[in-house]
PDB file of C-alpha atoms and ligand atoms in Angstrom:
ATOM      1  CA  MET I  23      -7.669 -23.289 -12.558  1.00 73.00           C
ATOM      2  CA  ALA I  24     -10.345 -20.898 -10.830  1.00 82.00           C
ATOM      3  CA  THR I  25     -11.338 -17.563 -12.533  1.00 94.00           C
ATOM      4  CA  ILE I  26     -10.691 -15.071 -11.101  1.00 97.00           C
ATOM      5  CA  LYS I  27     -13.423 -13.308  -9.320  1.00 97.00           C
ATOM      6  CA  GLY I  28     -11.826 -10.172  -7.666  1.00 98.00           C
ATOM      7  CA  PHE I  29      -8.983  -8.057  -6.268  1.00 98.00           C
ATOM      8  CA  LEU I  30      -7.206  -7.425  -3.035  1.00 98.00           C
ATOM      9  CA  PHE I  31      -5.067  -4.471  -2.698  1.00 98.00           C
ATOM     10  CA  ASP I  32      -2.748  -3.875  -0.158  1.00 97.00           C
ATOM     11  CA  LEU I  33      -2.118   0.243   0.204  1.00 97.00           C
ATOM     12  CA  ASP I  34       1.161   1.568   0.571  1.00 94.00           C
ATOM     13  CA  GLY I  35       3.345   1.105  -2.511  1.00 93.00           C
ATOM     14  CA  VAL I  36       0.171  -0.489  -4.584  1.00 97.00           C
ATOM     15  CA  ILE I  37      -2.419   2.059  -4.730  1.00 97.00           C
ATOM     16  CA  VAL I  38      -0.702   5.415  -2.580  1.00 96.00           C
ATOM     17  CA  ASP I  39       2.941   6.254  -1.768  1.00 92.00           C
ATOM     18  CA  THR I  40       3.127   6.598   1.870  1.00 93.00           C
ATOM     19  CA  ALA I  41       5.693   4.137   2.213  1.00 88.00           C
ATOM     20  CA  LYS I  42       7.701   7.269   1.715  1.00 89.00           C
ATOM     21  CA  PHE I  43       6.196   8.999   4.969  1.00 93.00           C
ATOM     22  CA  HIS I  44       7.030   5.616   6.836  1.00 95.00           C
ATOM     23  CA  PHE I  45      10.664   5.581   6.007  1.00 94.00           C
ATOM     24  CA  LYS I  46      10.281   9.342   7.611  1.00 95.00           C
ATOM     25  CA  ALA I  47       8.786   8.957  10.541  1.00 97.00           C
ATOM     26  CA  TRP I  48      10.539   5.493  10.861  1.00 97.00           C
ATOM     27  CA  GLN I  49      14.015   7.344  10.370  1.00 96.00           C
ATOM     28  CA  ARG I  50      13.280  10.693  12.543  1.00 96.00           C
ATOM     29  CA  LEU I  51      12.323   8.325  15.320  1.00 97.00           C
ATOM     30  CA  ALA I  52      15.256   6.095  14.991  1.00 97.00           C
ATOM     31  CA  GLN I  53      17.821   9.397  14.854  1.00 96.00           C
ATOM     32  CA  ASP I  54      15.987   9.786  18.079  1.00 95.00           C
ATOM     33  CA  LEU I  55      17.003   6.840  19.376  1.00 96.00           C
ATOM     34  CA  GLY I  56      20.567   7.172  17.748  1.00 96.00           C
ATOM     35  CA  ILE I  57      19.386   4.293  15.515  1.00 97.00           C
ATOM     36  CA  HIS I  58      20.664   4.031  11.844  1.00 93.00           C
ATOM     37  CA  PHE I  59      19.088   2.215   9.166  1.00 90.00           C
ATOM     38  CA  SER I  60      19.380   1.486   5.775  1.00 89.00           C
ATOM     39  CA  GLU I  61      16.826   2.251   2.761  1.00 85.00           C
ATOM     40  CA  GLU I  62      17.443  -1.851   2.236  1.00 86.00           C
ATOM     41  CA  GLU I  63      16.587  -2.499   5.722  1.00 90.00           C
ATOM     42  CA  ASN I  64      13.050  -0.160   4.773  1.00 91.00           C
ATOM     43  CA  GLU I  65      12.325  -2.748   2.849  1.00 85.00           C
ATOM     44  CA  GLN I  66      11.713  -5.522   5.561  1.00 88.00           C
ATOM     45  CA  LEU I  67       9.578  -2.415   7.713  1.00 91.00           C
ATOM     46  CA  LYS I  68       7.154  -2.538   4.345  1.00 88.00           C
ATOM     47  CA  GLY I  69       4.023  -4.941   5.221  1.00 86.00           C
ATOM     48  CA  VAL I  70       4.557  -5.276   8.715  1.00 89.00           C
ATOM     49  CA  SER I  71       2.684  -3.655  11.792  1.00 93.00           C
ATOM     50  CA  ARG I  72       3.748  -0.454  13.358  1.00 96.00           C
ATOM     51  CA  LYS I  73       4.382  -2.577  16.812  1.00 96.00           C
ATOM     52  CA  GLU I  74       6.590  -4.928  14.913  1.00 94.00           C
ATOM     53  CA  SER I  75       8.339  -2.329  12.711  1.00 96.00           C
ATOM     54  CA  LEU I  76       9.579  -0.626  15.581  1.00 97.00           C
ATOM     55  CA  GLU I  77      10.680  -4.290  17.421  1.00 97.00           C
ATOM     56  CA  LYS I  78      13.117  -4.327  14.370  1.00 96.00           C
ATOM     57  CA  ILE I  79      14.095  -0.711  14.319  1.00 97.00           C
ATOM     58  CA  LEU I  80      15.388  -1.623  18.288  1.00 97.00           C
ATOM     59  CA  SER I  81      16.650  -4.885  16.940  1.00 96.00           C
ATOM     60  CA  TRP I  82      19.038  -3.473  14.384  1.00 95.00           C
ATOM     61  CA  GLY I  83      20.227  -0.589  16.925  1.00 96.00           C
ATOM     62  CA  ASP I  84      20.168  -3.546  19.668  1.00 96.00           C
ATOM     63  CA  LYS I  85      18.325  -1.335  21.974  1.00 96.00           C
ATOM     64  CA  SER I  86      15.226  -2.124  24.126  1.00 96.00           C
ATOM     65  CA  LEU I  87      12.511   0.503  25.720  1.00 97.00           C
ATOM     66  CA  SER I  88      10.013   0.170  28.900  1.00 98.00           C
ATOM     67  CA  ALA I  89       6.895  -1.220  27.723  1.00 98.00           C
ATOM     68  CA  ASN I  90       5.450   2.410  28.233  1.00 98.00           C
ATOM     69  CA  GLU I  91       8.451   4.295  26.290  1.00 98.00           C
ATOM     70  CA  PHE I  92       7.435   1.887  23.326  1.00 98.00           C
ATOM     71  CA  GLU I  93       3.977   2.477  23.673  1.00 98.00           C
ATOM     72  CA  LYS I  94       4.702   6.995  23.401  1.00 98.00           C
ATOM     73  CA  ARG I  95       7.860   6.112  20.582  1.00 98.00           C
ATOM     74  CA  MET I  96       4.619   4.288  18.937  1.00 98.00           C
ATOM     75  CA  ALA I  97       2.629   6.761  19.122  1.00 98.00           C
ATOM     76  CA  GLN I  98       5.496   9.986  18.452  1.00 98.00           C
ATOM     77  CA  LYS I  99       6.199   7.590  15.170  1.00 98.00           C
ATOM     78  CA  ASN I 100       2.379   7.743  13.961  1.00 98.00           C
ATOM     79  CA  GLU I 101       2.074  11.752  14.719  1.00 98.00           C
ATOM     80  CA  TRP I 102       5.023  12.239  12.478  1.00 97.00           C
ATOM     81  CA  TYR I 103       3.788  10.256   9.890  1.00 97.00           C
ATOM     82  CA  LEU I 104      -0.117  11.861  10.048  1.00 96.00           C
ATOM     83  CA  GLU I 105       1.764  15.622  10.162  1.00 95.00           C
ATOM     84  CA  LEU I 106       3.164  14.099   6.671  1.00 93.00           C
ATOM     85  CA  VAL I 107       0.248  12.359   4.990  1.00 93.00           C
ATOM     86  CA  GLN I 108      -2.834  15.035   5.964  1.00 90.00           C
ATOM     87  CA  HIS I 109      -0.797  17.064   4.084  1.00 87.00           C
ATOM     88  CA  MET I 110      -1.280  14.416   0.903  1.00 88.00           C
ATOM     89  CA  GLY I 111      -4.085  15.215  -2.046  1.00 83.00           C
ATOM     90  CA  LYS I 112      -5.911  12.609  -4.768  1.00 84.00           C
ATOM     91  CA  GLU I 113      -2.814  13.467  -6.764  1.00 84.00           C
ATOM     92  CA  GLU I 114      -0.320  11.581  -4.858  1.00 86.00           C
ATOM     93  CA  ALA I 115      -2.510   8.454  -5.687  1.00 94.00           C
ATOM     94  CA  LEU I 116       0.241   5.951  -7.139  1.00 96.00           C
ATOM     95  CA  PRO I 117       0.317   6.268 -11.087  1.00 96.00           C
ATOM     96  CA  GLY I 118      -2.449   3.865 -12.948  1.00 97.00           C
ATOM     97  CA  ALA I 119      -3.831   3.060  -9.575  1.00 97.00           C
ATOM     98  CA  LYS I 120      -7.006   5.003  -9.751  1.00 96.00           C
ATOM     99  CA  SER I 121      -7.967   4.119 -13.107  1.00 97.00           C
ATOM    100  CA  PHE I 122      -7.068   0.514 -12.627  1.00 98.00           C
ATOM    101  CA  LEU I 123      -9.686   0.361  -9.503  1.00 98.00           C
ATOM    102  CA  VAL I 124     -12.962   1.844 -12.136  1.00 98.00           C
ATOM    103  CA  GLU I 125     -11.488  -0.646 -14.759  1.00 98.00           C
ATOM    104  CA  ALA I 126     -11.289  -3.651 -12.585  1.00 98.00           C
ATOM    105  CA  THR I 127     -15.103  -2.340 -11.469  1.00 97.00           C
ATOM    106  CA  LYS I 128     -16.593  -1.841 -14.851  1.00 97.00           C
ATOM    107  CA  LEU I 129     -15.481  -5.903 -15.277  1.00 97.00           C
ATOM    108  CA  ASN I 130     -17.182  -6.691 -12.265  1.00 97.00           C
ATOM    109  CA  LEU I 131     -14.908  -7.834 -10.104  1.00 98.00           C
ATOM    110  CA  SER I 132     -15.304  -7.282  -6.391  1.00 98.00           C
ATOM    111  CA  ILE I 133     -12.774  -5.052  -4.802  1.00 98.00           C
ATOM    112  CA  GLY I 134     -11.178  -5.756  -1.439  1.00 98.00           C
ATOM    113  CA  LEU I 135      -8.307  -3.538   0.576  1.00 98.00           C
ATOM    114  CA  GLY I 136      -5.808  -5.828   3.092  1.00 98.00           C
ATOM    115  CA  SER I 137      -3.753  -3.467   4.518  1.00 97.00           C
ATOM    116  CA  ALA I 138      -1.836  -3.190   7.253  1.00 94.00           C
ATOM    117  CA  SER I 139      -2.075  -0.137   8.506  1.00 96.00           C
ATOM    118  CA  LYS I 140      -4.430   1.540  11.321  1.00 96.00           C
ATOM    119  CA  ASN I 141      -4.579   5.023   9.308  1.00 97.00           C
ATOM    120  CA  ALA I 142      -6.133   3.046   6.085  1.00 97.00           C
ATOM    121  CA  LEU I 143      -9.342   4.510   5.966  1.00 96.00           C
ATOM    122  CA  LEU I 144      -8.180   7.669   6.612  1.00 95.00           C
ATOM    123  CA  ILE I 145      -6.182   7.893   3.363  1.00 96.00           C
ATOM    124  CA  LEU I 146      -8.526   6.039   1.066  1.00 96.00           C
ATOM    125  CA  ASP I 147     -10.974   9.035   2.286  1.00 94.00           C
ATOM    126  CA  GLN I 148      -8.004  11.410   1.083  1.00 92.00           C
ATOM    127  CA  LEU I 149      -7.328  10.156  -2.596  1.00 94.00           C
ATOM    128  CA  ALA I 150     -10.967  10.053  -2.807  1.00 93.00           C
ATOM    129  CA  ILE I 151     -11.473   5.984  -3.689  1.00 95.00           C
ATOM    130  CA  THR I 152     -13.052   4.676  -0.640  1.00 97.00           C
ATOM    131  CA  PRO I 153     -16.371   4.280  -1.973  1.00 97.00           C
ATOM    132  CA  LEU I 154     -14.136   2.106  -4.919  1.00 97.00           C
ATOM    133  CA  PHE I 155     -13.885  -0.856  -2.557  1.00 98.00           C
ATOM    134  CA  GLN I 156     -16.493  -3.529  -1.377  1.00 98.00           C
ATOM    135  CA  THR I 157     -14.742  -4.504   1.823  1.00 98.00           C
ATOM    136  CA  ILE I 158     -11.951  -2.465   3.502  1.00 98.00           C
ATOM    137  CA  ILE I 159      -9.658  -4.501   5.645  1.00 98.00           C
ATOM    138  CA  ASP I 160      -7.097  -2.880   8.192  1.00 97.00           C
ATOM    139  CA  GLY I 161      -4.663  -2.956  10.702  1.00 96.00           C
ATOM    140  CA  ASN I 162      -7.636  -2.341  13.265  1.00 96.00           C
ATOM    141  CA  LYS I 163      -9.474  -5.850  12.198  1.00 97.00           C
ATOM    142  CA  VAL I 164      -6.599  -8.039  12.222  1.00 97.00           C
ATOM    143  CA  SER I 165      -4.803  -9.604  15.322  1.00 94.00           C
ATOM    144  CA  LYS I 166      -1.963 -11.414  13.039  1.00 94.00           C
ATOM    145  CA  SER I 167       0.383  -9.289  10.933  1.00 90.00           C
ATOM    146  CA  LYS I 168       1.468 -10.086   7.723  1.00 92.00           C
ATOM    147  CA  PRO I 169       3.653 -12.593   6.234  1.00 94.00           C
ATOM    148  CA  ASP I 170       0.012 -14.295   8.139  1.00 96.00           C
ATOM    149  CA  PRO I 171      -2.871 -14.490   5.365  1.00 98.00           C
ATOM    150  CA  GLU I 172      -5.534 -12.746   7.801  1.00 98.00           C
ATOM    151  CA  VAL I 173      -5.810  -9.816   6.475  1.00 98.00           C
ATOM    152  CA  PHE I 174      -6.617 -11.455   3.136  1.00 98.00           C
ATOM    153  CA  GLN I 175      -8.477 -13.999   4.146  1.00 98.00           C
ATOM    154  CA  LYS I 176     -10.526 -11.592   5.938  1.00 98.00           C
ATOM    155  CA  GLY I 177     -11.150 -10.030   2.583  1.00 98.00           C
ATOM    156  CA  ALA I 178     -12.119 -13.113   0.640  1.00 98.00           C
ATOM    157  CA  ASP I 179     -14.625 -13.615   3.605  1.00 98.00           C
ATOM    158  CA  ASP I 180     -16.217 -11.157   3.370  1.00 98.00           C
ATOM    159  CA  LEU I 181     -16.230 -10.773  -0.142  1.00 98.00           C
ATOM    160  CA  GLY I 182     -17.516 -14.358   0.224  1.00 98.00           C
ATOM    161  CA  LEU I 183     -14.776 -15.774  -2.783  1.00 98.00           C
ATOM    162  CA  PRO I 184     -12.658 -18.513  -2.631  1.00 98.00           C
ATOM    163  CA  ALA I 185      -9.109 -17.660  -2.124  1.00 98.00           C
ATOM    164  CA  GLU I 186      -7.746 -18.620  -5.409  1.00 97.00           C
ATOM    165  CA  SER I 187     -10.156 -17.185  -7.569  1.00 97.00           C
ATOM    166  CA  LEU I 188      -8.837 -13.793  -5.463  1.00 98.00           C
ATOM    167  CA  VAL I 189      -5.673 -11.492  -7.013  1.00 98.00           C
ATOM    168  CA  VAL I 190      -3.378 -10.293  -3.840  1.00 98.00           C
ATOM    169  CA  PHE I 191      -1.550  -6.801  -4.745  1.00 98.00           C
ATOM    170  CA  GLU I 192       1.080  -6.287  -3.093  1.00 97.00           C
ATOM    171  CA  ASP I 193       4.781  -4.748  -3.046  1.00 94.00           C
ATOM    172  CA  SER I 194       6.566  -6.420   0.239  1.00 91.00           C
ATOM    173  CA  LEU I 195       8.144  -9.017   0.681  1.00 91.00           C
ATOM    174  CA  ALA I 196       5.892  -9.525   3.853  1.00 91.00           C
ATOM    175  CA  GLY I 197       3.106  -9.173   1.927  1.00 95.00           C
ATOM    176  CA  ILE I 198       3.552 -11.213  -0.600  1.00 97.00           C
ATOM    177  CA  GLU I 199       4.266 -14.249   1.282  1.00 97.00           C
ATOM    178  CA  ALA I 200       0.742 -13.593   2.874  1.00 97.00           C
ATOM    179  CA  ALA I 201      -1.049 -13.730  -0.471  1.00 98.00           C
ATOM    180  CA  ARG I 202       1.009 -17.189  -1.111  1.00 98.00           C
ATOM    181  CA  ARG I 203       0.413 -18.904   2.271  1.00 98.00           C
ATOM    182  CA  GLY I 204      -2.877 -17.891   2.060  1.00 98.00           C
ATOM    183  CA  GLY I 205      -3.633 -20.033  -1.448  1.00 98.00           C
ATOM    184  CA  PHE I 206      -3.997 -16.465  -3.588  1.00 98.00           C
ATOM    185  CA  ARG I 207      -2.466 -15.449  -7.253  1.00 98.00           C
ATOM    186  CA  THR I 208      -0.482 -12.711  -6.985  1.00 98.00           C
ATOM    187  CA  VAL I 209       0.825  -9.562  -8.328  1.00 98.00           C
ATOM    188  CA  GLY I 210       4.133  -7.871  -6.926  1.00 98.00           C
ATOM    189  CA  ILE I 211       4.184  -4.319  -7.244  1.00 97.00           C
ATOM    190  CA  GLY I 212       8.103  -3.226  -7.655  1.00 95.00           C
ATOM    191  CA  SER I 213      10.721  -4.662  -8.945  1.00 93.00           C
ATOM    192  CA  PRO I 214      11.024  -8.561  -9.812  1.00 95.00           C
ATOM    193  CA  LYS I 215      14.436  -9.031  -7.861  1.00 92.00           C
ATOM    194  CA  VAL I 216      13.313  -8.199  -4.496  1.00 90.00           C
ATOM    195  CA  LEU I 217       9.575  -9.811  -5.102  1.00 94.00           C
ATOM    196  CA  LYS I 218      10.947 -13.094  -6.547  1.00 95.00           C
ATOM    197  CA  ASP I 219       7.763 -15.468  -5.362  1.00 96.00           C
ATOM    198  CA  ALA I 220       5.011 -13.160  -6.742  1.00 98.00           C
ATOM    199  CA  GLU I 221       3.887 -14.331 -10.548  1.00 98.00           C
ATOM    200  CA  ILE I 222       3.646 -11.458 -12.130  1.00 98.00           C
ATOM    201  CA  VAL I 223       6.127  -8.324 -10.876  1.00 98.00           C
ATOM    202  CA  VAL I 224       4.997  -4.809 -12.499  1.00 98.00           C
ATOM    203  CA  SER I 225       6.296  -1.936 -11.607  1.00 97.00           C
ATOM    204  CA  GLY I 226       3.063   0.080 -11.297  1.00 98.00           C
ATOM    205  CA  LEU I 227      -0.094  -0.157 -11.568  1.00 98.00           C
ATOM    206  CA  ASP I 228       0.126   2.073 -14.466  1.00 98.00           C
ATOM    207  CA  LYS I 229       1.936  -0.639 -16.534  1.00 98.00           C
ATOM    208  CA  ILE I 230      -0.473  -3.502 -16.563  1.00 98.00           C
ATOM    209  CA  SER I 231      -4.448  -4.078 -16.886  1.00 98.00           C
ATOM    210  CA  PRO I 232      -6.328  -5.687 -15.071  1.00 98.00           C
ATOM    211  CA  VAL I 233      -7.744  -7.597 -18.201  1.00 98.00           C
ATOM    212  CA  GLU I 234      -3.930  -8.083 -18.915  1.00 98.00           C
ATOM    213  CA  VAL I 235      -3.662  -9.682 -15.358  1.00 98.00           C
ATOM    214  CA  ILE I 236      -6.506 -12.000 -15.818  1.00 97.00           C
ATOM    215  CA  ASN I 237      -5.121 -13.147 -18.833  1.00 96.00           C
ATOM    216  CA  GLN I 238      -1.370 -14.045 -18.205  1.00 96.00           C
ATOM    217  CA  LEU I 239      -2.541 -15.423 -14.501  1.00 95.00           C
ATOM    218  CA  ASN I 240      -5.131 -18.050 -17.161  1.00 89.00           C
ATOM    219  CA  PHE I 241      -2.960 -18.464 -19.567  1.00 75.00           C
TER     220      PHE I 241
HETATM  221  P1  LIG T  66      -0.128   1.996  10.262  1.00 88.63           P
HETATM  222  P2  LIG T  66       0.270  -1.841   4.808  1.00 88.63           P
HETATM  223  C1  LIG T  66       1.748  -0.765   6.068  1.00 88.63           C
HETATM  224  O1  LIG T  66       0.817  -0.972   5.023  1.00 88.63           O
HETATM  225  C2  LIG T  66       3.221  -0.124   5.286  1.00 88.63           C
HETATM  226  O2  LIG T  66       3.241  -0.964   4.544  1.00 88.63           O
HETATM  227  C3  LIG T  66       3.618  -0.553   6.849  1.00 88.63           C
HETATM  228  O3  LIG T  66       4.918  -0.296   5.888  1.00 88.63           O
HETATM  229  C4  LIG T  66       3.520   0.044   8.433  1.00 88.63           C
HETATM  230  O4  LIG T  66       3.799  -0.096   9.508  1.00 88.63           O
HETATM  231  C5  LIG T  66       1.841  -0.238   8.392  1.00 88.63           C
HETATM  232  O5  LIG T  66       1.365  -0.276   7.082  1.00 88.63           O
HETATM  233  C6  LIG T  66       1.461   0.605   9.493  1.00 88.63           C
HETATM  234  O6  LIG T  66       1.051   1.172   8.981  1.00 88.63           O
HETATM  235  O7  LIG T  66       1.171   2.902  11.526  1.00 88.63           O
HETATM  236  O8  LIG T  66      -0.214   3.406   9.237  1.00 88.63           O
HETATM  237  O9  LIG T  66      -0.917   1.524  11.395  1.00 88.63           O
HETATM  238  O10 LIG T  66       1.426  -2.112   3.022  1.00 88.63           O
HETATM  239  O11 LIG T  66      -0.179  -2.861   4.889  1.00 88.63           O
HETATM  240  O12 LIG T  66      -0.642  -1.080   3.161  1.00 88.63           O
HETATM  241 MG1  LIG T  67       2.938  -2.645   1.262  1.00 88.63          MG
END
């Protein structure tokens, strides 16, 4: 088994709870379109790109849009999402996230971000944690969405490390699948009932330390 050399973090749902803002903005848009979707269905939107999220919502409502209308609706959702996000401050980081990152840095681990969000940089800046990352791969840098492993493979390439030496921290089903397909080690953030395929599952980064992650994966 390869020694753990670094960590790759998803953003929404792992470092910051922007998932609730995505949910609110998508629900507002869906209501406008006469579509209703549940919190359970929303699970399927986590880690998925903006375009694919709208495609899924339309399929749930059995609706279709012209290409032009589709673009307008995506822009509208992002506007509503950013309205919610702009009031977010440092205190909105999820419990334990910042200290986990700082602790990992002290252990000389390489640290990267692997997020589907095109707003990732803005959010990291708002939380004042951008300098903690040696590489930031976001939705602007990838052509394939999770569960494709591209976002994490690009992070591994930038860090110059093989997948098996990197741990991916993910809250979404699609993200855990992406990490597994790419040959990465996995820590699920959320419920073990949902994230069945992750090697370790904890409810948040406040529930485990970087040393414990390494020890449990190297047991
Ligand atoms: P944006 P992650 C993902 O971020 C979210 O989980 C997902 O709900 C969202 O649709 C996607 O980013 C795209 O976000 O509209 O900001 O580009 O979990 O991969 O960090
Ligand atoms: Mg996520």
